[in-house]
Amino acid sequence: MEDIKKLRNIGIIAHIDAGKTTVSERILYLTGKTYKIGEVHNGTAVMDWMEQEQERGITITSAVTTCMWGENRINLIDTPGHVDFTIEVERSLKVLDGAVVVFCAVGGVQPQSETVWRQADHYEVPKIAFINKLDRVGGDYYKVIIEMHKKLGANAAPVQIPIGKEEEFAGVVDLITGKAYLFSEKGDLDGLTEIPLPDNMKDLYSHWRHNLVEKLADVDEEVAELYLMDKQIENEQLKNYIRRATISNLIVPVVCGAALKNKGVKFLLDAVCSYLPSPLDVNLPKATNPDNGEEVALKPEDNEHLCAYVYKVMHDPFVGTISFTRIYSGTLTSGTYVYNSTVGKKERIGQIAKMHASSRELVPSGGAGQIIGLIGLKYSITSHTLCEENYPIALDKIKFPDPVISLSIEPSTRADQDKLGMGLQKLAQEDPSFQIRYNEETGQTLISGMGELHLEIIVDRLKREFKVSSKVGSPQVAYRETVTQEVKSTGKFIQQTGGHGQYGHVEIKIFPGERGTGVVFEQEIKGGSIPREFFPAIEKGIKEASKNGVLAGYPVVDVRVVLYDGSFHDVDSSEIAFSNAAGIALRDGLKRAKPVILEPIMRLEVTTPDDYLGDVIGDMNMRRIKIEAIDQKITTKIITGAAPLAEMFGYATALRSLTQGRATYTMEPSFYKEVSRDIMEKIIAA
């Protein structure tokens, strides 16, 4: 139990380019995990081990490693910042106990910062904030704290304040102890120099120390009592109160630094160990018995019943499949058998490994609270639960986002045909936000993902890892179809072929549904016009038919289908007959319910120098982008808006040429919106 108490499962999450991987590399160096600091810009970062990551200087896949800081063991996951790989953040947060959210002192709270913050909130993950790049021109610690309050609704509570700003950022003041520290030439790698609190910072220290205690008093009755009685709070006691409030998600401690110059990462590690929870401090996920749906209580102890969760799989050319697994209770031992309750199959645990990015250290077993790699599992993929066969346990699955963009793909040669299929299947197993489907009408294989970069990486991995040369078509938008009018519809499937025939007859109502609800099936049948055992087949027929709409063959979403009547035949009725009848009824009804096409709208943020504002806005208007706000930040303008994805292909190149390469943009899926009549006609004609 003492070991579990000193364990920290944390993730580094942030907007792209905030410095996540740089922070991770300093942590590895300071904890003695690596002997040389890897740099993202040189392609030598240990955590960015994929060739594509090293070439592009971005993180694509979440890498996990284990290191020691004092007596504490830290399992660290470095996640991507790019929105195309948001699934990596989602599944990492599902199994983490705490998160370090990195903010750029210049950029502040950026769009993807908000996305990862919401993801962490969804899984109730306690957070600490690290405000990075304080040595950069325009870096402002206090402005970022204000933005955290305004944009994230975060109860940000600084536990440090910086000494100096921008190029003169030289050290920090600890608000708990009142001590001031100066960094050496090598940052905090050579140790820190403790100095008396500078005179010009005494008022600032007093203000922010008071602010910290005040924030704790608002969320903790014990602190409130001491605060109202004007009693002195001891330093160690204050740390305990901060820890308690952080674990309860009531405050977010804030520390600062400049990771590239090795400044402040030691304090960050201290904060991780002091304030973020161990597996004993967090609420374990909801677990049920899959046989009867009853809730099962989990305890993070090695001698309890086994419950482990596979949150990610990766295909390694040398050892095969590696399943990244979080053990919530019990122990996993190599050479033993476990039960996969998600698919109802037994699995043999081959080898168990502690992961360090792409390398592995084999261990005989893994205990409660650990994050490990299991080598050689046959049936287990992302979101599957491993347990004991005589004590089945199931954990909730992760909800994956729907793809927004598709490409057609075909092998360059006939010899590549089989390799292409095998490679795509393996990549789809690894990444649930990547989907493959075969269009029977055109004979094309379509691959779908979260953005152009996502699919570009997929095609590149096919070439490098699976040695498949392929040709891809131009990107296609993942449109959807829905209805705007309520209709009634009848579906009959009657066949007589000698002997038993087929008979199914359904009456349904089709209603426009709420946005984001998909296809909802309900029954309102009175009496026994259709036996209940056929309801699942009718629902299956509705869901199958909704995969292809009546306008342009896009999936149908946001409709409510109500089964209200029908009839059956004692001998000839079957599940197939009712499934077909339901499909006929839906297709007929969709044609009469004034169907429309929905297009994905992206949330766009463009940062451009003031000089190019007119050109950028002119281009945005041509692309049907609805501009929502224009903000000033030093010498740049930040434009936010809602952009139709169909108009955004090749935008990176266009923006570069408009602004001589000086503007940048970020884009993430936001919502689906009905297209105008003229655009709908173009989509149908295509």
XYZ file of C-alpha atoms in Angstrom, residues 79-640:
562
model
C -0.004 13.363 -25.257
C -0.397 15.101 -28.656
C -1.603 18.703 -28.902
C -2.887 18.556 -32.474
C -6.665 18.227 -32.750
C -6.357 15.441 -35.367
C -4.989 13.172 -32.622
C -7.405 14.159 -29.853
C -8.330 10.472 -29.395
C -4.857 9.940 -27.864
C -5.650 12.539 -25.181
C -9.126 11.069 -24.586
C -7.987 7.523 -23.945
C -4.999 8.616 -21.864
C -7.186 10.746 -19.560
C -9.528 7.779 -19.137
C -6.823 5.910 -17.178
C -4.871 8.756 -15.538
C -5.169 9.977 -11.942
C -3.833 13.500 -12.552
C -2.775 15.868 -15.320
C -0.233 18.643 -15.859
C -1.773 21.217 -18.197
C 0.942 23.244 -19.963
C 0.130 26.789 -21.108
C 2.294 29.042 -23.271
C 2.928 32.322 -21.404
C 2.573 34.190 -24.713
C -0.353 32.289 -26.307
C -2.276 31.845 -23.055
C -5.410 29.697 -23.134
C -5.644 28.559 -26.773
C -8.441 26.545 -28.494
C -6.919 23.112 -27.934
C -6.152 24.094 -24.305
C -9.923 24.411 -23.845
C -10.551 21.055 -25.536
C -8.096 19.084 -23.381
C -9.326 20.904 -20.260
C -12.912 19.815 -21.028
C -11.711 16.254 -21.643
C -9.942 16.218 -18.255
C -13.075 17.643 -16.590
C -15.185 14.907 -18.224
C -13.059 12.228 -16.523
C -12.833 14.312 -13.305
C -9.024 14.315 -13.498
C -7.331 16.656 -10.948
C -4.987 19.149 -12.622
C -2.016 21.382 -11.954
C -1.015 24.103 -14.427
C 2.503 24.834 -15.669
C 2.830 28.232 -17.370
C 5.736 27.722 -19.763
C 7.901 29.998 -21.962
C 8.009 32.868 -19.439
C 11.348 33.925 -20.940
C 9.720 34.749 -24.301
C 8.861 38.296 -25.417
C 5.222 38.893 -24.511
C 5.174 36.184 -21.836
C 2.778 37.222 -19.073
C 2.173 34.898 -16.086
C -0.690 36.886 -14.552
C -2.533 37.344 -17.863
C -2.639 33.537 -18.361
C -4.072 33.086 -14.842
C -6.850 35.581 -15.666
C -7.539 33.730 -18.953
C -7.746 30.414 -17.066
C -10.488 31.914 -14.898
C -12.359 33.517 -17.800
C -12.067 30.923 -20.567
C -11.877 27.684 -18.567
C -13.797 28.586 -15.423
C -10.752 27.250 -13.563
C -10.128 28.120 -9.927
C -6.441 28.805 -10.672
C -4.374 29.235 -7.499
C -0.712 30.199 -8.035
C 1.690 28.528 -5.597
C 4.647 30.403 -7.148
C 5.221 33.821 -8.684
C 8.041 34.611 -11.154
C 11.021 36.886 -10.474
C 11.440 39.050 -13.576
C 9.655 38.662 -16.898
C 10.500 37.913 -20.524
C 14.310 37.926 -21.016
C 14.814 38.873 -17.359
C 12.900 35.861 -15.976
C 15.445 34.758 -13.377
C 13.741 32.771 -10.648
C 10.612 32.123 -8.595
C 9.143 32.934 -5.204
C 7.496 30.025 -3.362
C 4.216 31.350 -1.926
C 4.047 28.587 0.680
C 7.490 29.044 2.276
C 8.122 32.673 1.276
C 11.539 31.661 -0.067
C 12.984 33.066 -3.306
C 15.140 31.035 -5.720
C 17.347 32.097 -8.620
C 18.119 29.799 -11.555
C 21.714 29.135 -12.577
C 23.010 29.483 -16.144
C 21.787 25.937 -16.832
C 18.372 26.639 -15.307
C 17.656 24.306 -12.402
C 19.986 21.523 -13.644
C 22.900 22.792 -11.483
C 20.779 23.478 -8.439
C 19.111 26.667 -7.302
C 20.361 29.631 -5.319
C 18.159 30.576 -2.380
C 18.062 34.355 -1.810
C 16.180 36.643 0.597
C 12.790 37.756 -0.728
C 13.558 40.852 -2.903
C 12.196 44.100 -1.388
C 10.370 45.018 -4.586
C 8.435 41.711 -4.415
C 7.311 41.762 -0.779
C 3.936 43.387 -1.533
C 3.371 41.059 -4.515
C 4.251 38.013 -2.385
C 1.895 39.179 0.379
C -0.969 39.693 -2.121
C -0.647 36.296 -3.815
C -0.033 34.391 -0.562
C -3.238 35.960 0.793
C -5.000 35.076 -2.473
C -3.922 31.407 -2.087
C -5.231 31.135 1.480
C -8.438 32.951 0.491
C -9.091 30.516 -2.358
C -8.571 27.556 -0.023
C -10.873 29.128 2.570
C -13.623 29.314 -0.079
C -13.512 25.545 -0.664
C -12.333 24.096 2.683
C -14.194 24.713 5.970
C -11.095 23.957 8.057
C -9.081 26.658 6.266
C -12.052 29.047 6.423
C -12.140 28.672 10.215
C -8.391 29.397 10.551
C -8.679 32.293 8.083
C -11.597 33.944 9.934
C -9.812 33.547 13.284
C -6.685 35.062 11.672
C -4.599 32.048 12.744
C -1.206 31.249 11.202
C -1.229 28.198 8.873
C 1.995 26.159 8.978
C 3.710 25.482 5.643
C 3.246 21.689 5.735
C -0.365 22.138 6.798
C -0.947 24.537 3.878
C 0.510 21.972 1.451
C -1.922 19.353 2.773
C -4.859 21.716 2.280
C -3.731 22.454 -1.303
C -3.421 18.721 -1.988
C -6.887 18.027 -0.572
C -8.516 20.783 -2.638
C -6.636 19.737 -5.812
C -7.667 16.084 -5.506
C -11.287 17.189 -4.993
C -11.031 19.276 -8.210
C -11.784 22.479 -6.284
C -8.578 24.375 -7.173
C -5.803 24.176 -9.758
C -2.305 24.942 -8.348
C -0.212 26.968 -10.807
C 3.586 26.814 -11.193
C 5.783 28.491 -13.799
C 8.982 28.164 -15.802
C 10.712 28.015 -19.170
C 11.242 24.317 -19.954
C 13.518 24.836 -22.970
C 15.986 26.741 -20.738
C 15.522 24.095 -17.973
C 13.826 26.566 -15.644
C 11.141 25.503 -13.182
C 10.813 21.783 -14.008
C 12.154 20.695 -10.578
C 9.405 22.723 -8.913
C 6.887 21.142 -11.283
C 8.014 17.639 -10.245
C 7.735 18.624 -6.576
C 4.208 19.925 -7.241
C 3.219 16.676 -9.024
C 4.304 14.615 -6.011
C 2.883 17.060 -3.439
C -0.515 17.854 -4.935
C -1.609 15.273 -7.515
C -3.325 12.086 -6.262
C -2.082 8.525 -5.927
C -4.403 5.682 -7.080
C -5.618 5.517 -3.457
C -6.890 9.124 -3.542
C -9.176 9.024 -6.585
C -12.609 7.575 -7.254
C -12.128 4.425 -9.296
C -14.237 4.087 -12.469
C -17.732 2.628 -12.346
C -17.540 -1.155 -12.702
C -20.403 -3.592 -13.275
C -20.947 -7.337 -13.524
C -21.630 -7.864 -17.281
C -23.890 -10.851 -16.520
C -26.429 -9.034 -14.347
C -25.531 -5.317 -14.542
C -24.926 -5.028 -10.789
C -22.294 -2.521 -9.653
C -18.965 -3.951 -8.468
C -16.817 -2.110 -5.897
C -13.140 -1.799 -6.887
C -10.260 -1.414 -4.430
C -6.743 -0.434 -5.578
C -5.041 -3.368 -3.851
C -2.815 -6.133 -5.255
C -4.676 -8.952 -3.478
C -8.156 -7.932 -4.729
C -10.016 -9.434 -7.726
C -8.391 -8.456 -11.012
C -9.732 -5.476 -12.999
C -7.509 -4.080 -15.772
C -8.405 -1.797 -18.672
C -6.801 -1.819 -22.132
C -6.737 1.830 -23.209
C -4.552 1.539 -26.295
C -2.962 -1.043 -28.622
C 0.160 -0.680 -30.739
C 1.652 -3.024 -33.346
C 5.383 -3.557 -32.930
C 7.244 -5.182 -35.877
C 9.431 -7.218 -33.469
C 7.090 -8.407 -30.695
C 3.615 -8.086 -32.247
C 0.742 -6.393 -30.447
C 1.413 -4.386 -27.283
C -1.710 -3.627 -25.228
C -1.283 -0.594 -22.950
C -3.165 -1.443 -19.776
C -4.094 0.269 -16.503
C -4.530 -2.139 -13.571
C -7.234 -0.852 -11.211
C -7.213 -3.780 -8.784
C -5.503 -7.145 -8.402
C -2.289 -8.363 -10.026
C -1.358 -9.440 -13.560
C 1.333 -12.122 -13.840
C 3.015 -13.271 -17.058
C 2.158 -16.818 -18.147
C -1.318 -16.777 -16.537
C -4.779 -16.662 -18.107
C -7.269 -13.799 -17.733
C -10.809 -13.238 -19.014
C -11.764 -10.492 -21.480
C -15.295 -9.622 -20.309
C -15.933 -7.318 -23.308
C -15.779 -10.146 -25.870
C -16.186 -13.112 -23.485
C -12.845 -14.798 -24.316
C -9.869 -16.058 -22.335
C -6.483 -14.432 -22.950
C -3.023 -15.671 -22.053
C -0.706 -13.019 -20.633
C 2.569 -13.488 -22.526
C 5.088 -10.894 -21.400
C 4.571 -7.842 -19.186
C 6.623 -4.721 -19.822
C 7.239 -1.353 -18.255
C 7.165 0.970 -21.231
C 9.660 3.731 -21.957
C 8.378 5.367 -25.176
C 9.239 2.755 -27.840
C 11.500 0.586 -25.635
C 10.459 -1.971 -23.008
C 11.688 -3.427 -19.732
C 10.215 -6.882 -19.059
C 8.833 -7.495 -15.566
C 7.247 -10.645 -14.058
C 4.044 -8.934 -12.901
C 2.155 -5.680 -12.467
C 0.104 -4.586 -9.463
C -2.787 -2.261 -8.680
C -2.368 1.318 -9.914
C 0.280 0.445 -12.518
C 0.256 1.298 -16.228
C 1.991 -1.478 -18.170
C 2.305 -3.053 -21.626
C 0.974 -6.576 -22.243
C 2.587 -8.393 -25.163
C 0.791 -11.027 -27.207
C -2.922 -10.566 -26.401
C -5.098 -11.884 -29.258
C -8.575 -10.432 -28.718
C -8.101 -7.357 -26.551
C -8.289 -3.909 -28.141
C -8.987 -0.367 -26.909
C -11.771 -0.153 -24.266
C -11.681 -3.854 -23.334
C -11.700 -5.009 -19.691
C -9.550 -7.874 -18.351
C -10.669 -9.713 -15.202
C -11.030 -13.191 -13.643
C -13.410 -15.608 -15.365
C -15.170 -16.508 -12.108
C -15.452 -12.808 -11.106
C -16.432 -10.901 -14.289
C -16.097 -7.111 -14.291
C -16.807 -4.604 -17.085
C -15.745 -0.949 -17.270
C -17.383 1.709 -19.467
C -16.079 2.044 -23.005
C -14.494 5.239 -24.289
C -16.725 7.283 -26.611
C -14.783 8.015 -29.786
C -15.429 11.026 -32.031
C -16.838 10.482 -35.530
C -14.431 11.075 -38.451
C -14.938 14.317 -40.385
C -12.924 13.697 -43.552
C -12.494 10.796 -46.010
C -10.099 9.766 -48.791
C -10.293 7.007 -51.360
C -7.243 4.717 -51.297
C -6.030 1.957 -53.586
C -2.800 -0.040 -53.860
C -0.290 1.059 -56.485
C 0.174 -2.540 -57.688
C -1.874 -5.757 -57.529
C 0.832 -7.251 -55.286
C 0.093 -4.562 -52.673
C -3.638 -5.416 -52.490
C -3.488 -7.875 -49.561
C -0.815 -5.895 -47.718
C -2.971 -2.753 -47.948
C -5.979 -4.501 -46.402
C -3.899 -5.987 -43.594
C -2.130 -2.687 -42.884
C -5.386 -0.708 -42.765
C -6.979 -3.242 -40.391
C -4.014 -3.039 -37.999
C -4.038 0.769 -38.035
C -7.820 0.818 -37.418
C -7.272 -1.508 -34.440
C -4.715 0.930 -33.017
C -6.766 4.056 -33.667
C -10.565 3.901 -33.161
C -11.001 7.407 -34.651
C -9.741 5.994 -37.994
C -12.350 4.049 -40.000
C -12.365 2.015 -43.215
C -15.352 1.248 -45.415
C -15.874 -0.236 -48.848
C -18.198 1.588 -51.261
C -19.902 -1.147 -53.262
C -21.266 1.250 -55.882
C -17.879 2.704 -56.848
C -15.697 -0.242 -55.766
C -13.518 2.159 -53.763
C -11.979 1.690 -50.323
C -12.589 4.838 -48.268
C -10.536 5.769 -45.207
C -11.912 8.326 -42.770
C -10.210 10.308 -40.009
C -10.143 13.475 -37.923
C -8.369 15.726 -40.430
C -5.963 16.005 -43.375
C -2.886 15.518 -41.183
C -4.397 12.426 -39.538
C -4.932 10.697 -42.916
C -1.559 11.919 -44.225
C 0.143 10.186 -41.277
C -1.908 6.997 -41.878
C -0.801 6.834 -45.541
C 2.815 7.547 -44.523
C 2.721 4.754 -41.899
C 1.342 2.305 -44.511
C 4.357 3.059 -46.687
C 7.021 2.889 -43.926
C 5.735 0.250 -41.533
C 3.787 -2.059 -43.860
C 5.789 -1.391 -47.066
C 2.583 -0.649 -49.004
C 2.663 1.813 -51.860
C -0.769 3.400 -52.355
C -2.592 6.055 -54.357
C -5.059 8.345 -52.617
C -7.901 10.450 -53.990
C -8.735 14.007 -53.037
C -10.215 14.591 -49.564
C -13.987 14.270 -49.136
C -16.068 15.832 -46.398
C -18.032 13.503 -44.095
C -21.461 15.003 -44.746
C -24.568 13.736 -42.940
C -28.266 13.657 -43.864
C -31.270 14.395 -41.664
C -34.966 15.261 -41.950
C -36.863 18.494 -41.303
C -40.454 17.247 -41.276
C -42.481 14.634 -39.394
C -43.933 11.812 -41.563
C -45.633 8.427 -41.215
C -44.346 5.541 -43.292
C -45.301 1.925 -44.007
C -42.915 -0.906 -44.805
C -43.987 -4.342 -46.019
C -41.757 -7.272 -46.895
C -43.826 -10.181 -48.259
C -42.421 -13.130 -50.224
C -44.031 -16.477 -51.069
C -41.667 -19.067 -52.490
C -43.351 -22.398 -51.637
C -43.261 -23.685 -48.078
C -42.550 -20.974 -45.523
C -42.683 -17.456 -46.931
C -41.540 -14.155 -45.458
C -43.917 -11.631 -43.893
C -43.098 -8.392 -42.110
C -45.193 -5.232 -41.847
C -44.283 -2.135 -39.834
C -45.793 1.332 -39.422
C -43.367 4.026 -38.240
C -43.293 7.767 -37.559
C -40.143 9.727 -38.393
C -39.358 12.945 -36.463
C -36.474 15.438 -36.704
C -34.214 14.735 -33.674
C -31.925 16.792 -31.466
C -28.498 17.610 -32.948
C -25.903 15.018 -32.000
C -28.396 12.259 -31.072
C -27.835 9.995 -34.081
C -30.722 7.610 -34.824
C -33.053 7.033 -31.855
C -35.511 4.086 -32.033
C -38.610 3.904 -29.818
C -41.736 1.672 -29.662
C -45.265 2.839 -28.979
C -47.130 -0.302 -30.032
C -50.382 -0.942 -28.229
C -51.632 -4.524 -28.108
C -49.859 -7.408 -29.783
C -49.798 -6.283 -33.410
C -46.075 -7.260 -33.537
C -44.522 -9.719 -31.003
C -41.798 -8.113 -28.837
C -39.146 -10.602 -29.991
C -39.115 -8.873 -33.407
C -38.349 -5.387 -31.964
C -34.532 -5.861 -32.001
C -34.703 -6.952 -35.669
C -36.797 -3.880 -36.546
C -34.302 -1.618 -34.768
C -31.439 -3.338 -36.608
C -33.215 -2.755 -39.947
C -33.685 0.948 -39.109
C -30.031 1.371 -38.104
C -28.743 -0.482 -41.214
C -30.931 1.556 -43.577
C -29.813 4.802 -41.913
C -26.198 4.178 -42.960
C -27.042 5.424 -46.472
C -29.320 8.441 -46.910
C -31.679 9.095 -49.826
C -30.083 12.337 -51.108
C -26.422 11.468 -51.658
C -25.875 8.248 -49.707
C -24.437 9.905 -46.566
C -25.286 8.462 -43.104
C -28.581 9.654 -41.614
C -28.352 11.296 -38.178
C -30.500 13.231 -35.705
C -33.780 11.426 -36.404
C -36.236 9.826 -34.004
C -38.043 6.756 -35.350
C -41.135 5.521 -33.496
C -42.666 2.095 -34.238
C -46.409 2.512 -33.611
C -48.135 -0.321 -35.507
C -47.765 -3.243 -37.882
C -48.827 -6.847 -38.314
C -47.333 -10.338 -38.374
C -48.038 -13.832 -39.668
C -47.987 -16.819 -37.309
C -45.897 -18.930 -39.728
C -44.162 -16.635 -42.208
C -42.935 -13.798 -39.964
C -39.206 -13.802 -39.191
C -36.496 -11.467 -37.974
C -35.180 -11.031 -41.529
C -38.659 -10.102 -42.812
C -39.163 -7.451 -40.117
C -35.625 -6.093 -40.540
C -36.223 -5.663 -44.282
C -39.684 -4.149 -43.721
C -38.206 -1.581 -41.297
C -35.518 -0.640 -43.850
C -38.158 -0.168 -46.567
C -40.291 1.992 -44.243
C -37.358 4.210 -43.267
C -36.147 4.762 -46.835
C -39.656 5.600 -48.033
C -40.235 7.963 -45.102
C -36.887 9.767 -45.515
C -37.797 10.710 -49.112
C -40.993 12.431 -47.921
C -39.622 14.045 -44.738
C -37.885 16.928 -46.564
C -34.354 15.534 -46.157
C -31.401 17.945 -45.985
C -27.612 17.597 -45.929
C -25.568 18.626 -42.882
C -21.940 19.689 -43.171
C -19.251 19.683 -40.451
C -18.408 23.159 -39.144
C -14.971 23.696 -37.602
C -13.983 26.107 -34.861
C -11.207 28.192 -36.428
C -8.706 30.507 -34.780
C -6.283 32.478 -36.965
C -3.395 34.483 -35.478
C -2.078 37.041 -37.958
C 0.109 40.167 -37.841
C -1.967 43.380 -38.007
C -0.656 44.190 -41.522
C -2.419 41.210 -43.130
C -5.789 41.445 -41.338
C -7.709 42.705 -44.405
C -6.350 40.001 -46.731
C -7.042 37.218 -44.216
C -10.633 38.394 -43.565
C -11.277 38.743 -47.309
C -10.171 35.150 -47.853
C -12.271 33.964 -44.896
C -15.402 35.605 -46.342
C -14.837 33.812 -49.659
C -14.686 30.507 -47.752
C -18.123 31.034 -46.079
C -16.429 31.462 -42.681
C -18.609 33.217 -40.110
C -16.290 35.524 -38.129
C -17.288 35.611 -34.444
C -14.586 37.750 -32.813
C -11.370 39.676 -33.545
C -9.079 40.230 -30.550
C -5.848 42.188 -30.255
C -2.766 40.581 -28.678
C 0.332 42.820 -28.766
C 1.031 43.263 -32.528
C -1.193 40.448 -33.746
C -4.893 39.951 -34.339
C -6.677 36.756 -33.281
C -9.709 35.955 -35.426
C -12.131 33.264 -34.274
